[in-house]
mmCIF file of C-alpha atoms in Angstrom:
data_model
loop_
_atom_site.group_PDB
_atom_site.id
_atom_site.type_symbol
_atom_site.label_atom_id
_atom_site.label_comp_id
_atom_site.label_asym_id
_atom_site.label_seq_id
_atom_site.Cartn_x
_atom_site.Cartn_y
_atom_site.Cartn_z
ATOM 1 C CA MET I 234 -14.851 -10.372 4.839
ATOM 2 C CA ALA I 235 -16.411 -6.796 3.111
ATOM 3 C CA LYS I 236 -13.518 -5.981 0.672
ATOM 4 C CA ARG I 237 -12.549 -9.381 -0.342
ATOM 5 C CA VAL I 238 -15.773 -9.409 -1.765
ATOM 6 C CA GLU I 239 -15.327 -5.712 -2.971
ATOM 7 C CA TYR I 240 -12.163 -6.262 -5.182
ATOM 8 C CA GLY I 241 -13.331 -10.093 -5.698
ATOM 9 C CA HIS I 242 -15.344 -7.773 -7.855
ATOM 10 C CA ILE I 243 -12.522 -5.167 -9.118
ATOM 11 C CA ALA I 244 -9.764 -7.270 -9.833
ATOM 12 C CA ARG I 245 -10.810 -7.415 -13.557
ATOM 13 C CA LEU I 246 -11.001 -4.146 -14.128
ATOM 14 C CA TYR I 247 -8.650 -2.485 -11.675
ATOM 15 C CA ASP I 248 -5.668 -2.421 -13.728
ATOM 16 C CA ILE I 249 -8.119 -0.273 -16.450
ATOM 17 C CA LEU I 250 -9.631 1.874 -13.840
ATOM 18 C CA ASP I 251 -6.209 2.689 -12.719
ATOM 19 C CA LEU I 252 -4.658 3.402 -15.836
ATOM 20 C CA PRO I 253 -4.270 6.995 -15.740
ATOM 21 C CA PHE I 254 -3.094 7.771 -12.307
ATOM 22 C CA GLU I 255 -0.492 4.838 -13.337
ATOM 23 C CA PHE I 256 1.021 7.151 -15.453
ATOM 24 C CA SER I 257 0.705 10.466 -14.869
ATOM 25 C CA ARG I 258 1.372 9.503 -10.978
ATOM 26 C CA TYR I 259 2.835 6.191 -9.592
ATOM 27 C CA ARG I 260 5.312 4.920 -11.780
ATOM 28 C CA PRO I 261 7.917 7.693 -11.053
ATOM 29 C CA LEU I 262 6.682 6.634 -7.263
ATOM 30 C CA ARG I 263 6.676 3.249 -7.750
ATOM 31 C CA LYS I 264 11.017 3.542 -8.211
ATOM 32 C CA LEU I 265 11.550 5.199 -5.449
ATOM 33 C CA ILE I 266 9.893 3.367 -2.737
ATOM 34 C CA TRP I 267 11.777 0.469 -3.411
ATOM 35 C CA ALA I 268 15.583 2.249 -3.347
ATOM 36 C CA GLY I 269 17.936 1.034 -1.274
ATOM 37 C CA LEU I 270 16.002 -2.140 0.235
ATOM 38 C CA LYS I 271 17.448 -5.239 0.682
ATOM 39 C CA GLY I 272 16.651 -8.253 2.690
ATOM 40 C CA ARG I 273 13.402 -10.587 2.855
ATOM 41 C CA ILE I 274 11.186 -7.721 1.806
ATOM 42 C CA LEU I 275 7.052 -7.780 2.169
ATOM 43 C CA ASP I 276 4.856 -6.165 -0.825
ATOM 44 C CA ALA I 277 1.798 -5.146 1.499
ATOM 45 C CA GLY I 278 -1.259 -4.842 -0.618
ATOM 46 C CA VAL I 279 0.565 -6.404 -3.372
ATOM 47 C CA GLY I 280 -2.753 -6.228 -5.428
ATOM 48 C CA THR I 281 -2.242 -6.756 -9.392
ATOM 49 C CA GLY I 282 1.252 -6.896 -8.464
ATOM 50 C CA ARG I 283 2.008 -3.311 -10.666
ATOM 51 C CA ASN I 284 5.252 -3.040 -8.271
ATOM 52 C CA MET I 285 6.715 -6.073 -9.092
ATOM 53 C CA ALA I 286 8.283 -4.922 -12.075
ATOM 54 C CA TYR I 287 10.283 -1.774 -9.615
ATOM 55 C CA TYR I 288 11.207 -4.478 -6.810
ATOM 56 C CA PRO I 289 15.155 -4.390 -5.969
ATOM 57 C CA ALA I 290 17.378 -7.201 -7.266
ATOM 58 C CA GLY I 291 18.399 -9.855 -5.076
ATOM 59 C CA GLY I 292 15.740 -9.273 -2.895
ATOM 60 C CA GLU I 293 13.844 -12.106 -1.352
ATOM 61 C CA MET I 294 10.090 -10.799 -2.414
ATOM 62 C CA VAL I 295 7.225 -11.673 -0.647
ATOM 63 C CA GLY I 296 3.585 -10.334 -1.897
ATOM 64 C CA LEU I 297 0.843 -10.253 0.632
ATOM 65 C CA ASP I 298 -3.196 -9.671 -0.271
ATOM 66 C CA LEU I 299 -6.486 -10.241 0.882
ATOM 67 C CA SER I 300 -8.238 -10.563 -2.158
ATOM 68 C CA GLY I 301 -7.848 -14.266 -4.013
ATOM 69 C CA ALA I 302 -9.355 -12.501 -7.502
ATOM 70 C CA MET I 303 -6.301 -9.824 -7.135
ATOM 71 C CA LEU I 304 -3.250 -11.895 -6.546
ATOM 72 C CA LYS I 305 -4.480 -14.138 -9.707
ATOM 73 C CA ARG I 306 -3.910 -10.775 -11.830
ATOM 74 C CA ALA I 307 -0.475 -10.606 -9.473
ATOM 75 C CA ALA I 308 0.163 -14.320 -10.755
ATOM 76 C CA ALA I 309 -0.425 -13.413 -14.102
ATOM 77 C CA ARG I 310 1.923 -10.218 -14.570
ATOM 78 C CA ARG I 311 4.205 -12.684 -12.618
ATOM 79 C CA ARG I 312 4.669 -14.830 -15.613
ATOM 80 C CA ARG I 313 4.964 -11.970 -17.611
ATOM 81 C CA LEU I 314 7.590 -10.090 -15.970
ATOM 82 C CA GLY I 315 9.204 -13.122 -15.053
ATOM 83 C CA ALA I 316 9.251 -11.774 -10.983
ATOM 84 C CA LYS I 317 10.338 -13.984 -8.396
ATOM 85 C CA VAL I 318 8.206 -13.339 -5.162
ATOM 86 C CA GLU I 319 5.910 -14.657 -3.524
ATOM 87 C CA LEU I 320 2.251 -14.400 -3.374
ATOM 88 C CA VAL I 321 0.919 -14.796 -0.175
ATOM 89 C CA GLU I 322 -3.489 -14.508 0.207
ATOM 90 C CA ALA I 323 -3.999 -12.988 4.205
ATOM 91 C CA ASP I 324 -5.341 -10.238 6.033
ATOM 92 C CA ILE I 325 -2.802 -7.467 7.004
ATOM 93 C CA THR I 326 -4.081 -6.985 10.541
ATOM 94 C CA ALA I 327 -2.839 -10.883 11.334
ATOM 95 C CA THR I 328 -0.764 -12.770 9.100
ATOM 96 C CA ALA I 329 0.814 -15.902 9.877
ATOM 97 C CA PHE I 330 4.234 -14.749 9.034
ATOM 98 C CA PRO I 331 6.235 -15.221 12.281
ATOM 99 C CA ASP I 332 7.845 -12.648 14.515
ATOM 100 C CA ASN I 333 10.940 -10.904 12.697
ATOM 101 C CA SER I 334 10.251 -11.854 9.543
ATOM 102 C CA PHE I 335 10.938 -9.322 7.198
ATOM 103 C CA ASP I 336 14.052 -6.886 6.996
ATOM 104 C CA ALA I 337 11.813 -4.196 5.063
ATOM 105 C CA VAL I 338 7.690 -3.714 4.414
ATOM 106 C CA VAL I 339 6.241 -1.711 1.303
ATOM 107 C CA SER I 340 2.856 -1.253 1.574
ATOM 108 C CA THR I 341 1.668 0.943 -1.774
ATOM 109 C CA PHE I 342 -2.099 2.478 -1.309
ATOM 110 C CA LEU I 343 -3.075 -0.684 1.343
ATOM 111 C CA PHE I 344 -3.698 1.820 4.158
ATOM 112 C CA CYS I 345 -6.214 4.214 2.282
ATOM 113 C CA VAL I 346 -8.712 0.617 2.190
ATOM 114 C CA LEU I 347 -8.374 -0.048 5.553
ATOM 115 C CA GLU I 348 -10.994 1.590 8.043
ATOM 116 C CA PRO I 349 -10.522 3.404 11.007
ATOM 117 C CA GLU I 350 -10.614 0.588 13.259
ATOM 118 C CA LEU I 351 -8.092 -1.442 11.092
ATOM 119 C CA GLN I 352 -5.645 0.812 11.209
ATOM 120 C CA LEU I 353 -3.799 0.328 14.414
ATOM 121 C CA PRO I 354 -3.969 -3.812 14.176
ATOM 122 C CA ALA I 355 -3.069 -3.407 10.543
ATOM 123 C CA LEU I 356 0.317 -1.157 12.248
ATOM 124 C CA ARG I 357 0.887 -3.509 15.091
ATOM 125 C CA GLU I 358 1.071 -6.429 12.782
ATOM 126 C CA LEU I 359 3.883 -5.040 10.456
ATOM 127 C CA ALA I 360 6.061 -3.789 13.376
ATOM 128 C CA ARG I 361 5.508 -7.297 14.647
ATOM 129 C CA ILE I 362 6.419 -9.140 11.401
ATOM 130 C CA CYS I 363 9.715 -6.203 10.832
ATOM 131 C CA ARG I 364 13.136 -7.026 12.155
ATOM 132 C CA PRO I 365 14.461 -4.306 14.592
ATOM 133 C CA GLY I 366 16.036 -1.951 12.539
ATOM 134 C CA GLY I 367 14.053 -2.746 9.747
ATOM 135 C CA GLU I 368 12.534 -0.273 7.681
ATOM 136 C CA ILE I 369 8.436 0.124 6.722
ATOM 137 C CA ARG I 370 7.381 2.644 4.187
ATOM 138 C CA ILE I 371 3.924 3.430 3.778
ATOM 139 C CA LEU I 372 2.669 5.170 0.508
ATOM 140 C CA GLU I 373 -0.548 6.744 0.720
ATOM 141 C CA TYR I 374 -2.814 9.819 -0.071
ATOM 142 C CA ALA I 375 -3.454 12.782 1.875
ATOM 143 C CA ILE I 376 -6.166 15.799 1.910
ATOM 144 C CA SER I 377 -4.143 18.810 -0.269
ATOM 145 C CA ALA I 378 -4.387 21.932 1.731
ATOM 146 C CA HIS I 379 -4.119 23.643 -1.172
ATOM 147 C CA PRO I 380 -7.689 24.669 -1.878
ATOM 148 C CA VAL I 381 -8.916 23.860 -5.866
ATOM 149 C CA ARG I 382 -6.391 20.722 -5.124
ATOM 150 C CA ARG I 383 -8.678 19.798 -1.799
ATOM 151 C CA ALA I 384 -12.307 20.710 -4.343
ATOM 152 C CA VAL I 385 -11.612 18.053 -6.969
ATOM 153 C CA MET I 386 -10.684 15.324 -4.473
ATOM 154 C CA ARG I 387 -14.019 16.475 -2.426
ATOM 155 C CA LEU I 388 -15.733 15.790 -5.665
ATOM 156 C CA TRP I 389 -13.476 12.136 -6.446
ATOM 157 C CA ALA I 390 -14.283 11.160 -2.873
ATOM 158 C CA PRO I 391 -17.536 9.422 -3.432
ATOM 159 C CA TRP I 392 -16.490 7.202 -6.390
ATOM 160 C CA VAL I 393 -13.227 6.430 -4.562
ATOM 161 C CA ARG I 394 -15.481 5.085 -1.435
ATOM 162 C CA PHE I 395 -17.563 3.321 -4.530
ATOM 163 C CA ALA I 396 -15.053 2.011 -6.227
ATOM 164 C CA TYR I 397 -12.408 0.884 -3.798
ATOM 165 C CA GLY I 398 -14.028 1.217 -0.533
ATOM 166 C CA ALA I 399 -11.165 3.929 -0.087
ATOM 167 C CA ALA I 400 -10.457 6.952 1.355
ATOM 168 C CA PHE I 401 -8.044 10.396 0.874
ATOM 169 C CA ASP I 402 -8.439 11.387 4.688
ATOM 170 C CA ARG I 403 -7.019 7.769 6.627
ATOM 171 C CA GLU I 404 -4.091 10.216 8.471
ATOM 172 C CA THR I 405 -2.281 6.711 9.351
ATOM 173 C CA GLU I 406 0.531 8.568 11.208
ATOM 174 C CA ARG I 407 -1.319 9.345 13.885
ATOM 175 C CA TYR I 408 -1.734 5.583 14.829
ATOM 176 C CA ILE I 409 2.377 4.737 14.549
ATOM 177 C CA PRO I 410 2.863 6.342 18.327
ATOM 178 C CA ALA I 411 0.569 3.470 19.611
ATOM 179 C CA SER I 412 1.429 0.556 17.388
ATOM 180 C CA GLY I 413 4.824 -0.366 18.174
ATOM 181 C CA LEU I 414 6.175 1.524 15.397
ATOM 182 C CA GLU I 415 8.418 4.843 15.223
ATOM 183 C CA LEU I 416 7.943 7.064 12.476
ATOM 184 C CA VAL I 417 11.385 8.686 11.157
ATOM 185 C CA SER I 418 9.966 10.402 8.253
ATOM 186 C CA THR I 419 7.628 11.705 6.873
ATOM 187 C CA ARG I 420 7.604 13.549 2.929
ATOM 188 C CA PHE I 421 5.418 14.271 -0.096
ATOM 189 C CA LEU I 422 6.374 12.664 -3.174
ATOM 190 C CA HIS I 423 3.090 14.495 -5.534
ATOM 191 C CA ALA I 424 2.696 17.548 -4.298
ATOM 192 C CA ASP I 425 0.506 17.534 -1.202
ATOM 193 C CA ILE I 426 -1.602 14.611 -1.902
ATOM 194 C CA ILE I 427 0.740 11.487 -2.068
ATOM 195 C CA LYS I 428 3.179 11.442 0.785
ATOM 196 C CA LEU I 429 5.249 8.557 1.928
ATOM 197 C CA LEU I 430 6.105 7.710 5.969
ATOM 198 C CA THR I 431 8.968 5.741 6.771
ATOM 199 C CA ALA I 432 8.548 4.144 10.334
ATOM 200 C CA ARG I 433 10.558 1.086 12.467
ATOM 201 C CA PRO I 434 9.953 -1.130 15.030
ATOM 202 C CA ARG I 435 10.392 0.723 18.115
ATOM 203 C CA PRO I 436 13.174 -0.869 20.032
ATOM 204 C CA GLU I 437 12.480 -2.727 23.506
#
């Protein structure tokens, strides 16, 4: 699969490339997106494990990623932090988890690397594996409405596509109504470029 190969190549450099954004943007947001969650929780798109330091105390954590190379980096971080998390290599559009496996799912910048045709299958899979009444939190980028920020993002877009296979304009929320989820809220956490979508499985 193209993404698996792509992230196999970039895995050893991923944290270095992301370091400026990690310190200037992401760290404060990681604390927010895990707040209040409990039970069995999926970190969907765990990557190199940047979220591990912010996992809720007492949570039964599972980290999923498509890339074995990224998971190796996550395993090394798990050892350094002494984090308790099971790491699973799987495709988010077709996991092997049983129905209603998780009390909550958190995804940080996963959907911006999923092509448009994968957005709906991935959301449907989250709806399937999250229990009724559970919560799904999706942290993603959005194209800014501010002219200067928007222009800067347009300039960065080719590099983001080349390096990460990602895009700023996935508009994941537009796929939610057809996914078996209901959108609870959308709010921006960093200017108008990083948003948090909160959804839950729709009652049958």
